[in-house]
Coordinates of C-alpha atoms in Angstrom, one line a residue:
X28 CA -3.0 -16.0 -18.9
X29 CA -6.0 -14.7 -20.4
X30 CA -6.4 -11.0 -21.2
X31 CA -8.0 -9.4 -18.0
X32 CA -7.0 -12.0 -15.7
X33 CA -4.3 -11.3 -13.3
X34 CA -2.4 -13.7 -11.3
X35 CA -4.5 -14.0 -8.5
X36 CA -7.6 -15.1 -10.7
X37 CA -8.7 -11.5 -11.4
X38 CA -12.0 -10.2 -11.9
X39 CA -12.2 -11.5 -15.5
X40 CA -11.5 -14.9 -14.3
X41 CA -15.2 -16.8 -13.6
X42 CA -15.9 -15.4 -10.2
X43 CA -19.6 -16.5 -10.1
X44 CA -17.7 -19.8 -9.0
X45 CA -16.4 -18.2 -6.0
X46 CA -18.2 -15.3 -5.2
X47 CA -21.1 -15.8 -2.7
X48 CA -23.6 -12.5 -3.0
X49 CA -26.5 -12.5 -0.7
X50 CA -29.0 -9.6 0.2
X51 CA -26.3 -8.2 3.1
X52 CA -28.2 -7.1 6.0
X53 CA -31.3 -6.1 4.0
X54 CA -33.6 -8.5 2.2
X55 CA -31.8 -8.7 -1.0
X56 CA -34.0 -6.4 -2.8
X57 CA -33.6 -6.0 -6.7
X58 CA -31.7 -3.1 -8.3
X59 CA -32.9 -1.2 -11.5
X60 CA -33.1 -4.4 -13.6
X61 CA -35.5 -6.3 -11.2
X62 CA -33.3 -9.4 -11.1
X63 CA -33.2 -11.1 -7.6
X64 CA -30.3 -13.1 -6.4
X65 CA -32.1 -16.1 -7.1
X66 CA -32.4 -15.4 -11.2
X67 CA -29.0 -14.0 -11.4
X68 CA -27.2 -17.4 -11.4
X69 CA -28.8 -18.5 -14.4
X70 CA -28.4 -15.2 -15.9
X71 CA -24.5 -14.8 -15.4
X72 CA -24.0 -18.2 -16.8
X73 CA -25.8 -17.8 -20.0
X74 CA -24.1 -14.2 -20.6
X75 CA -20.9 -15.1 -18.7
X76 CA -18.6 -14.6 -21.9
X77 CA -20.0 -11.2 -23.0
X78 CA -19.7 -9.9 -19.3
X79 CA -15.8 -11.3 -19.1
X80 CA -15.3 -9.8 -22.2
X81 CA -16.6 -6.4 -21.1
X82 CA -14.9 -6.5 -17.9
X83 CA -11.4 -7.8 -19.4
X84 CA -11.5 -4.7 -22.3
X85 CA -12.8 -1.9 -19.8
X86 CA -16.1 -1.6 -21.3
X87 CA -18.3 -2.7 -18.4
X88 CA -20.4 -0.1 -17.2
X89 CA -22.2 -0.6 -13.9
X90 CA -26.0 -0.3 -14.1
X91 CA -27.4 3.0 -12.1
X92 CA -28.7 2.3 -8.6
X93 CA -32.2 1.9 -7.4
X94 CA -33.0 4.6 -4.8
X95 CA -34.6 3.4 -1.7
X96 CA -35.4 5.5 1.5
X97 CA -34.6 3.7 4.8
X98 CA -36.4 4.5 8.2
X99 CA -34.3 6.1 10.9
X100 CA -35.2 5.7 14.7
X101 CA -35.7 9.3 14.9
X102 CA -38.5 9.2 12.2
X103 CA -36.2 10.7 9.5
X104 CA -35.1 8.6 6.4
X105 CA -31.9 8.0 5.0
X106 CA -31.2 7.1 1.1
X107 CA -30.0 3.6 0.4
X108 CA -28.6 2.8 -3.2
X109 CA -29.3 -1.0 -4.4
X110 CA -27.0 -2.0 -7.3
X111 CA -27.9 -4.8 -9.8
X112 CA -27.2 -8.1 -8.6
X113 CA -24.8 -8.6 -11.4
X114 CA -22.9 -5.4 -10.3
X115 CA -22.9 -6.7 -6.9
X116 CA -21.3 -10.1 -8.0
X117 CA -18.5 -8.0 -9.9
X118 CA -17.9 -5.7 -6.7
X119 CA -17.6 -8.7 -4.5
X120 CA -14.9 -10.2 -6.9
X121 CA -13.2 -7.1 -7.3
X122 CA -13.0 -7.1 -3.4
X123 CA -12.2 -10.6 -3.2
X124 CA -9.1 -10.0 -5.3
X125 CA -8.0 -6.5 -3.9
X126 CA -8.5 -6.8 -0.2
X127 CA -5.4 -9.5 0.3
X128 CA -3.5 -7.5 -1.7
X129 CA -4.0 -3.9 -0.1
X130 CA -5.3 -4.9 3.2
X131 CA -1.7 -5.7 4.9
X132 CA -0.8 -2.4 3.9
X133 CA -3.2 -0.4 5.7
X134 CA -2.3 1.0 9.2
X135 CA -3.4 -1.1 12.4
X136 CA -5.4 2.0 13.4
X137 CA -7.3 1.7 10.2
X138 CA -11.0 0.5 10.8
X139 CA -13.4 1.5 7.8
X140 CA -14.7 -1.1 5.6
X141 CA -11.9 -3.9 6.7
X142 CA -12.7 -7.4 7.0
X143 CA -13.0 -8.6 10.7
X144 CA -13.1 -4.7 11.9
X145 CA -16.1 -2.3 12.6
X146 CA -16.6 1.1 13.8
X147 CA -17.6 -0.4 17.0
X148 CA -14.0 -1.8 17.3
X149 CA -12.4 1.7 16.4
X150 CA -14.8 3.3 19.2
X151 CA -13.3 0.9 22.0
X152 CA -9.8 1.3 20.7
X153 CA -10.3 5.1 21.5
X154 CA -12.2 4.8 24.7
X155 CA -10.2 5.1 28.1

């Protein structure tokens, strides 16, 4: 087994083959590096060995996030941090490895940031 690669494929494996990163509910805006989701695949393939090495050795540092402001229905704005596409790919790869390991140990009453659960589900659970 390669250094930095756990028994479940690990984050330092080759997550680009298994990780699907989209723009989420937004438009897939670029982070501080200006790279689009479409451009990321080639970049990651070209630089994968260096990315993998920095992840495996613990040297990887996420880039700063780009700050955007989102309009709210009441006319105010809320801040939104937009990470780089590479950081989103790495975050998703980590989530894909850790979620199946830790999620089974969470309380059935826990709804925050869990697969197949939402804040709306939590509200429905406590409403009479």
